XYZ file of C-alpha atoms in Angstrom:
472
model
C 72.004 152.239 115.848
C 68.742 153.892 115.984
C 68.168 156.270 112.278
C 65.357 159.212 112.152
C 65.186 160.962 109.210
C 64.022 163.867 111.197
C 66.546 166.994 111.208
C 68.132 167.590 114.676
C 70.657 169.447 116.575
C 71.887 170.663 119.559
C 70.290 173.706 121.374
C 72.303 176.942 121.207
C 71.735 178.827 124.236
C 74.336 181.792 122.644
C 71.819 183.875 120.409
C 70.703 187.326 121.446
C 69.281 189.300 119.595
C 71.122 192.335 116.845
C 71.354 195.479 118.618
C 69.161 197.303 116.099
C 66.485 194.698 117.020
C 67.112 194.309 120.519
C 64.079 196.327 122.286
C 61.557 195.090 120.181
C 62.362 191.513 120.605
C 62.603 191.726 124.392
C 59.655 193.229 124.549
C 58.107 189.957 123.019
C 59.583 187.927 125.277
C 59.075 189.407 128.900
C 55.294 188.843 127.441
C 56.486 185.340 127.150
C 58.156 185.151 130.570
C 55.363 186.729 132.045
C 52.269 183.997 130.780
C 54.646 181.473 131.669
C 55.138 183.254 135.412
C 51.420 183.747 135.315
C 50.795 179.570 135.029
C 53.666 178.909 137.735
C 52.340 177.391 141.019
C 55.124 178.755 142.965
C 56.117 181.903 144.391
C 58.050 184.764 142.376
C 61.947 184.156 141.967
C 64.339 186.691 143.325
C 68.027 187.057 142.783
C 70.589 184.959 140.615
C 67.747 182.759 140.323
C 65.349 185.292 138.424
C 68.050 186.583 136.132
C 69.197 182.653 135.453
C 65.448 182.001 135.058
C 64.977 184.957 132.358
C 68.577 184.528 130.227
C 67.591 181.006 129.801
C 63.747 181.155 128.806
C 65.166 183.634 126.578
C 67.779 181.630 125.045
C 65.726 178.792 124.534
C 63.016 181.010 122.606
C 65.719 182.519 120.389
C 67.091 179.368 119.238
C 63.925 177.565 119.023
C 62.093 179.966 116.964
C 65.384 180.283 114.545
C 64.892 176.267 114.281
C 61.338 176.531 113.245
C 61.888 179.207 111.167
C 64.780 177.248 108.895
C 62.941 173.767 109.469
C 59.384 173.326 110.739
C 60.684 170.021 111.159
C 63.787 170.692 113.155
C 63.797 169.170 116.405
C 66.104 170.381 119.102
C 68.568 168.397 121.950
C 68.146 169.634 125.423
C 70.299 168.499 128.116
C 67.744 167.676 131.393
C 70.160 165.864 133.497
C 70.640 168.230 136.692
C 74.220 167.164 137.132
C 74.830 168.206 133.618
C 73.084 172.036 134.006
C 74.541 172.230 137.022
C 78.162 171.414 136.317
C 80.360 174.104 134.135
C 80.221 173.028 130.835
C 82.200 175.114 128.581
C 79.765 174.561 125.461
C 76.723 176.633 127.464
C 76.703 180.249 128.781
C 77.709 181.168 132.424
C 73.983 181.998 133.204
C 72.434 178.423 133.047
C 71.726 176.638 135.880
C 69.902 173.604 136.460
C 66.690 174.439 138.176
C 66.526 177.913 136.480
C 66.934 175.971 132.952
C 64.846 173.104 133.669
C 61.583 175.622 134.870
C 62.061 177.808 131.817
C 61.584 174.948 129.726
C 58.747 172.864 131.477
C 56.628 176.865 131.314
C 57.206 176.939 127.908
C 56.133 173.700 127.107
C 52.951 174.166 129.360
C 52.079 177.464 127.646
C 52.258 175.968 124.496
C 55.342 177.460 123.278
C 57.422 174.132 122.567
C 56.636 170.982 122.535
C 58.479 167.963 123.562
C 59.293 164.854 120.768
C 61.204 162.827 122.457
C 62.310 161.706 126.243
C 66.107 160.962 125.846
C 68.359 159.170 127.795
C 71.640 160.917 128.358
C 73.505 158.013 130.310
C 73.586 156.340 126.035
C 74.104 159.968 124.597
C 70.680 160.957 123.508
C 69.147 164.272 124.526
C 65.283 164.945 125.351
C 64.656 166.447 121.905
C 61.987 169.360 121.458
C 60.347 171.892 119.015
C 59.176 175.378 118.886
C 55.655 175.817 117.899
C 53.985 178.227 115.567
C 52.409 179.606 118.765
C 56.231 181.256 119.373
C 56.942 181.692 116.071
C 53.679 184.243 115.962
C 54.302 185.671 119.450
C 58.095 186.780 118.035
C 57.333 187.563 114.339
C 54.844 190.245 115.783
C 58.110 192.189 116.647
C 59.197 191.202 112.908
C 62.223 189.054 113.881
C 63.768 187.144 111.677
C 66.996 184.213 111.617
C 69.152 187.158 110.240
C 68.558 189.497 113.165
C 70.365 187.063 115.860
C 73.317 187.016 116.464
C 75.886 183.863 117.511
C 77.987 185.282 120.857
C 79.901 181.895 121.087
C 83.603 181.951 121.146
C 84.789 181.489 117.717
C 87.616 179.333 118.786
C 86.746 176.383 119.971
C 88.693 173.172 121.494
C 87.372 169.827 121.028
C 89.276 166.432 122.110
C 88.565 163.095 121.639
C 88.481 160.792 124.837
C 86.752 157.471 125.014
C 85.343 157.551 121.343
C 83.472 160.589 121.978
C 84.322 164.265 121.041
C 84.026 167.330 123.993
C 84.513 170.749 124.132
C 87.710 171.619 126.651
C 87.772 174.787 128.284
C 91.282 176.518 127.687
C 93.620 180.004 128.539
C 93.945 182.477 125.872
C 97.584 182.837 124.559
C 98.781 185.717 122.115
C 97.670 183.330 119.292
C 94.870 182.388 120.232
C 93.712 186.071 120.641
C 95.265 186.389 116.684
C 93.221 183.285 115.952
C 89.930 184.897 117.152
C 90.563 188.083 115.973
C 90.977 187.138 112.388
C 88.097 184.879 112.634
C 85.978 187.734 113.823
C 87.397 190.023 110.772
C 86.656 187.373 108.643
C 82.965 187.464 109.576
C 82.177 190.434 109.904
C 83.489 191.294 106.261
C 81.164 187.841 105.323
C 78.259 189.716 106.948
C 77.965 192.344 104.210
C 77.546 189.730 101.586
C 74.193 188.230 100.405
C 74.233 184.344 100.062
C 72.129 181.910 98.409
C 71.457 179.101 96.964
C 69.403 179.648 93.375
C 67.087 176.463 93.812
C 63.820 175.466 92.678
C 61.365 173.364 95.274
C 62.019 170.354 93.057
C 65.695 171.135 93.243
C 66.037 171.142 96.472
C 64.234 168.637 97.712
C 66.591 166.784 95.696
C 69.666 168.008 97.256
C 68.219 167.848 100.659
C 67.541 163.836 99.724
C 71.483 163.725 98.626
C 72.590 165.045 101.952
C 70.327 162.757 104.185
C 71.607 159.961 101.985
C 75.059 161.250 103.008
C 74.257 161.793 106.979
C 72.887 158.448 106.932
C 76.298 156.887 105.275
C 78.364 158.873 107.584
C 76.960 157.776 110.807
C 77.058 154.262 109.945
C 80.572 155.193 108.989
C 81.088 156.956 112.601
C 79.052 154.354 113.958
C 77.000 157.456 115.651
C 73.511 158.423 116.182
C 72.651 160.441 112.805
C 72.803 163.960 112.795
C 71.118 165.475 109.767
C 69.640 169.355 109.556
C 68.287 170.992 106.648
C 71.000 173.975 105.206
C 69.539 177.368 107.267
C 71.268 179.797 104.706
C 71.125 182.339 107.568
C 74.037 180.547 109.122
C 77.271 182.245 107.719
C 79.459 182.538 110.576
C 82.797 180.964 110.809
C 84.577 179.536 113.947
C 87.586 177.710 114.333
C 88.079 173.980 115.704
C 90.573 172.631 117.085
C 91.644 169.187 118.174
C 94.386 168.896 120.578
C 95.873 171.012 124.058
C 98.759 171.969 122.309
C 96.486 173.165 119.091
C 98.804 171.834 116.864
C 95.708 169.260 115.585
C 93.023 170.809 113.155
C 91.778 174.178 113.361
C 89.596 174.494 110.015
C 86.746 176.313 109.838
C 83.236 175.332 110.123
C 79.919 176.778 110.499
C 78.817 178.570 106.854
C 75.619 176.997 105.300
C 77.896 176.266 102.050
C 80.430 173.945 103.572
C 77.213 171.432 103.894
C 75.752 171.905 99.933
C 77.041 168.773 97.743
C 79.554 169.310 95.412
C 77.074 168.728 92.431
C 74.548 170.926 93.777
C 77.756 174.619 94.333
C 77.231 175.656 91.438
C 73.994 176.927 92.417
C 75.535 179.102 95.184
C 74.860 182.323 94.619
C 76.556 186.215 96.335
C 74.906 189.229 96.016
C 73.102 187.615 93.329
C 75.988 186.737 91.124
C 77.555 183.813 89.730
C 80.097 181.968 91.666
C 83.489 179.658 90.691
C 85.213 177.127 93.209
C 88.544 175.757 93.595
C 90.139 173.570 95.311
C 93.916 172.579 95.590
C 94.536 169.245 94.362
C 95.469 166.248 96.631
C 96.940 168.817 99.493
C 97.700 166.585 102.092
C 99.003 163.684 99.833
C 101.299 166.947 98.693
C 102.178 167.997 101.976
C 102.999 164.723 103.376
C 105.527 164.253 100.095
C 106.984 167.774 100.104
C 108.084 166.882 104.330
C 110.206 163.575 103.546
C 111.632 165.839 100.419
C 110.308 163.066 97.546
C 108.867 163.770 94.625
C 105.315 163.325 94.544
C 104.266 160.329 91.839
C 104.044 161.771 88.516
C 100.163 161.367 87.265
C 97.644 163.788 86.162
C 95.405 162.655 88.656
C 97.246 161.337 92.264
C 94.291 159.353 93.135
C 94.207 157.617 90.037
C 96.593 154.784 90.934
C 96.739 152.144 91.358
C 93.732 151.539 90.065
C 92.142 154.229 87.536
C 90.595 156.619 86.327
C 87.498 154.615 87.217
C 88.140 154.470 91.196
C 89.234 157.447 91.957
C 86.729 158.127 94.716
C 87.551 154.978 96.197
C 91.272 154.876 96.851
C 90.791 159.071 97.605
C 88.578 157.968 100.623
C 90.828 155.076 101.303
C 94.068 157.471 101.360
C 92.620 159.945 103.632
C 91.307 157.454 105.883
C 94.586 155.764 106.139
C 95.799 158.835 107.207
C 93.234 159.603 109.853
C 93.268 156.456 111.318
C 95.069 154.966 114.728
C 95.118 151.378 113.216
C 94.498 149.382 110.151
C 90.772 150.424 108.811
C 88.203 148.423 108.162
C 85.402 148.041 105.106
C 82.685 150.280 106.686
C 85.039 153.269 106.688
C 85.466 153.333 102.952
C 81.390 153.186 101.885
C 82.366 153.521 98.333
C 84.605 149.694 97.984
C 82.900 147.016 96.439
C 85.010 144.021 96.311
C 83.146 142.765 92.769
C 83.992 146.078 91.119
C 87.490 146.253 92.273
C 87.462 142.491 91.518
C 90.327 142.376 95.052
C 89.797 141.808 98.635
C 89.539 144.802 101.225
C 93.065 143.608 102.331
C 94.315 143.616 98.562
C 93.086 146.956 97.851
C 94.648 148.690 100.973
C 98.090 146.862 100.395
C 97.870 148.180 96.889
C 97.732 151.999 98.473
C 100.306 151.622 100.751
C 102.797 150.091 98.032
C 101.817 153.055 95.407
C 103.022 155.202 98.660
C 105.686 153.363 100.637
C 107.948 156.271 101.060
C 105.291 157.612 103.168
C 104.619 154.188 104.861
C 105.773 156.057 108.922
C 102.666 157.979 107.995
C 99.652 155.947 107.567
C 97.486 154.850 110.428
C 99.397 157.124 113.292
C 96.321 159.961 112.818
C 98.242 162.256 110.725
C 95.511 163.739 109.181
C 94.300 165.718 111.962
C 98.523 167.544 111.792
C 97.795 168.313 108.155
C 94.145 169.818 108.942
C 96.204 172.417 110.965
C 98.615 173.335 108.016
C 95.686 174.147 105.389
C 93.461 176.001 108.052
C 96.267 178.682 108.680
C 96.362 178.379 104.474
C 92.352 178.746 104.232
C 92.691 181.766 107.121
C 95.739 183.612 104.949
C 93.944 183.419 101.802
C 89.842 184.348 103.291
C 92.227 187.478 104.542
C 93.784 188.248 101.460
C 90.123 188.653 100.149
C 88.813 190.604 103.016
C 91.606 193.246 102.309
C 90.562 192.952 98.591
C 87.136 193.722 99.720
C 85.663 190.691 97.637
C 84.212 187.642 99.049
C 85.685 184.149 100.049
C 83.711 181.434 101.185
C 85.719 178.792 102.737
C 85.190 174.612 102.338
C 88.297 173.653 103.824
C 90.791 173.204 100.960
C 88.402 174.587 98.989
C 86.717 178.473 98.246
C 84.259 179.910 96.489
C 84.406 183.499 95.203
C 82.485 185.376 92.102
C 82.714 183.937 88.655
C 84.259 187.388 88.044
C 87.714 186.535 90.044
C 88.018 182.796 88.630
C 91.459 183.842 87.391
C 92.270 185.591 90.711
C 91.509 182.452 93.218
C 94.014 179.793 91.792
C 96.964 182.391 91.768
C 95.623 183.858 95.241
C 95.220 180.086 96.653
C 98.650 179.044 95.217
C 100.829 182.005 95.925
C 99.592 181.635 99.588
C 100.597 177.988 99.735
C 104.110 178.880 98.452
C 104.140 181.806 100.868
C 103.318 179.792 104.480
C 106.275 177.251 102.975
C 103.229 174.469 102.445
C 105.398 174.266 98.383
C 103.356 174.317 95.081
C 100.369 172.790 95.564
C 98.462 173.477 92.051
C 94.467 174.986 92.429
C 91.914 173.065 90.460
C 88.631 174.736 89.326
C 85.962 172.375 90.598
C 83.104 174.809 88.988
C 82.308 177.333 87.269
C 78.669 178.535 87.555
C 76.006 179.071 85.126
C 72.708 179.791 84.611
C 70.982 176.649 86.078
C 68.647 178.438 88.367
C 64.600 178.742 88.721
C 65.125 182.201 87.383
C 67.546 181.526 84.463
C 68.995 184.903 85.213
C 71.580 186.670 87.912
C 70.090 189.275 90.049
C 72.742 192.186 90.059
C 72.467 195.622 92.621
C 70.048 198.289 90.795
C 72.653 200.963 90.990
C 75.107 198.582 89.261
C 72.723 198.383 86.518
C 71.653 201.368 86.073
C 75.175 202.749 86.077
C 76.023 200.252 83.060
C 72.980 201.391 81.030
C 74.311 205.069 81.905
C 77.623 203.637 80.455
C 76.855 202.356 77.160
C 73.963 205.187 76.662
C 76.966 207.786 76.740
C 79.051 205.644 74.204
C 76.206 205.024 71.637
C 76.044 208.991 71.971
C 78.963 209.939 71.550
C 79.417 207.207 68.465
C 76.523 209.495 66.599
C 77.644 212.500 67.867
C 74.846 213.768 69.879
C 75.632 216.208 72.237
């Protein structure tokens, strides 16, 4: 398998631009549209072919520039194959069409607008990959856009099977739930919208986290056994959809999408809203608690689930091992468990997963039938109930599957919220473990708060020293 360190990913042709911005940034690009009509040795388009033609040179200038912007770097999959454009594929808008798609792209590039990397070949999987240049970068910042002002019209819900190794997006009918599901992801969002997020980072600091999550993209697609897919975190990206993984959506369903979800665990507690300190908490061993509460046992009595049957010491392993087990259709192998080393656990691969299934017969009709994906389902509709719970409270909630991430402030409020919630969708007590709390380990060494909310506190204890010394 072929490894770039380069970041990459898909093209998105669903960004138009915020209605506030609109005018200005269409103005930019019918300049665009019209140098690359200018260079065209052909005559002028007409019809469904024109408007095709416009949406998608559009589309690709959008998401190009919004890759350059978070990632000089960032280099782009574009599908060329004219079967492909020209079939319906649910994951790209109703406007693009082969020929219209395939001109749009070959002007830009000629006008100096993208550039192309790579040639791929999409019978193995690989897309032609491209780049935007600072050429369109200057052409749109003129009209001062920027990542924030575009928005993502996708459908938030999103089906995605697995046939013949490979993961694709199904088209499906909406059903009353589905129409729930949407609309509470859309709530969700738009509530996350009004919220500042960061991450409080020097250069050094994040070169250093951006080297930990290559390290991990590389690991995981040897794990997959798929081409890597690595981009640098664009903390512009805060929408949430919902994906799941079967016809009768009874198979995942969690969230994905926000920037956070991809920061390492070491490197959260630099995550920053509105300027303010954050916690997170996650609920310990959910699934392993889930699968225990259904068959009506007792879940083994340690501090720690993971820690047996081997320790404190390898935890991580048999956690990966466990969940793995669950996941898979048949009896794993080494590669899918990066973290065993046979010296360390001084046991075979074959030792160490008998040991896991004896700590856990009672849930022996379990392992290796793809459970997992049945659990996902049970702690998305748990992460949805809670992120609404917070969107009534008018406080944020940012989601990491079994995990969330609120202020520092509400760090009592998030375990009770997370575990009344559990108990509440009849998923039992599943207890909520703080996995940070942040500090002041920033480049500024201090928390940024709103002006007003400062001033107001100065106001605050100004009127109490007063009134101390009696001055009227």
């Amino acid at each position: 398998m072929a490894m770039t360190e380069a970041s990459s990913r898909p093209i998105n042709l669903w960004l138009v631009p915020r209605e506030k911005h609109a005018p200005a940034i269409y103005d930019r690009l019918d300049l665009i549209q019209d140098e690359v009509e200018r260079q065209e040795a052909r005559r002028k388009r007409g019809g469904a072919s024109a408007v095709s033609f416009r949406k998608c040179l559009r589309a690709i200038c959008l998401d190009l520039f919004d890759a350059y912007v978070a990632d000089a770097d960032m280099q782009v999959g574009v599908p060329r194959d004219k079967n492909v454009l020209s079939g319906r594929d649910i994951a790209q808008p109703l406007f693009v069409s082969a020929r219209p798609f395939l001109d749009a792209l070959s002007g830009l590039e000629n006008t100096g607008y993208i550039e192309t990397v790579s040639i791929g070949n999409e019978a193995s999987g690989r897309r032609t990959r491209v780049k935007g240049t600072q050429r369109l970068v200057d052409k749109l910042g003129v009209a001062g856009l920027k990542p924030e002002h575009l928005l993502d019209t996708s459908d938030p819900i999103v089906l995605r099977i697995k046939s013949n190794g490979k993961k694709k997006r199904h088209a499906f009918v909406d059903t009353d739930q589905i129409v729930r599901w949407r609309g509470n992801v859309e709530q969700i969002n738009r509530h996350l919208e009004g919220y500042r997020l960061t991450l409080d980072l020097t250069q050094k600091q994040t070169n250093g986290m951006e080297a930990d999550r290559l390290s991990d993209a590389v690991q995981e697609a040897k794990v997959e056994r798929e081409p890597l897919r690595y981009q640098r975190i664009n903390t512009t990206r805060t929408r949430l959809c919902r994906i799941f993984n079967s016809p009768q959506w009874n198979e995942g369903g969690r969230f994905y999408g926000g920037w956070w979800q991809s920061v390492p665990r070491r490197w959260r507690q630099h995550i920053k809203i509105n300027g303010k300190l954050t916690c997170e908490y996650d609920f310990s061993s959910i699934h392993m608690r889930l699968l225990y509460k259904s068959i009506g046992a007792a879940m083994p009595k340690d501090i720690d689930p993971y820690s047996k049957p081997y320790g404190d010491r390898h935890r991580k392993v048999v956690k990966r091992a466990f969940n793995v087990l669950l996941n898979a259709s048949r009896r794993p192998e080494p590669h899918t468990v990066p973290e065993f080393n046979e010296e360390e656990l001084g046991m075979s691969w074959n030792s160490f997963l008998n040991g896991i299934l004896r700590h856990h017969s009672v849930l022996e009709e379990y392992f290796m039938t793809g459970a997992g994906v049945y659990l996902q389902r049970v702690d998305a509709d748990i992460a949805e109930a809670i992120m609404l719970k917070f969107v009534e409270m008018q406080q944020p909630c940012l989601p990491i599957h079994d995990s969330f991430i609120t202020y520092k402030t509400l760090e009592d409020e998030l375990p009770d919220i997370m575990e009344r919630v559990a108990v509440e969708l009849d998923a039992g007590e599943i207890p909520a473990q703080k996995a940070y709390s942040g500090s002041y380990t920033g480049p500024t060494g201090l928390v940024t708060a709103d002006v007003g909310e400062v001033l107001a506190e100065i106001a605050e204890e100004q009127s109490e020293y007063t009134t101390k010394i009696g001055v009227c």
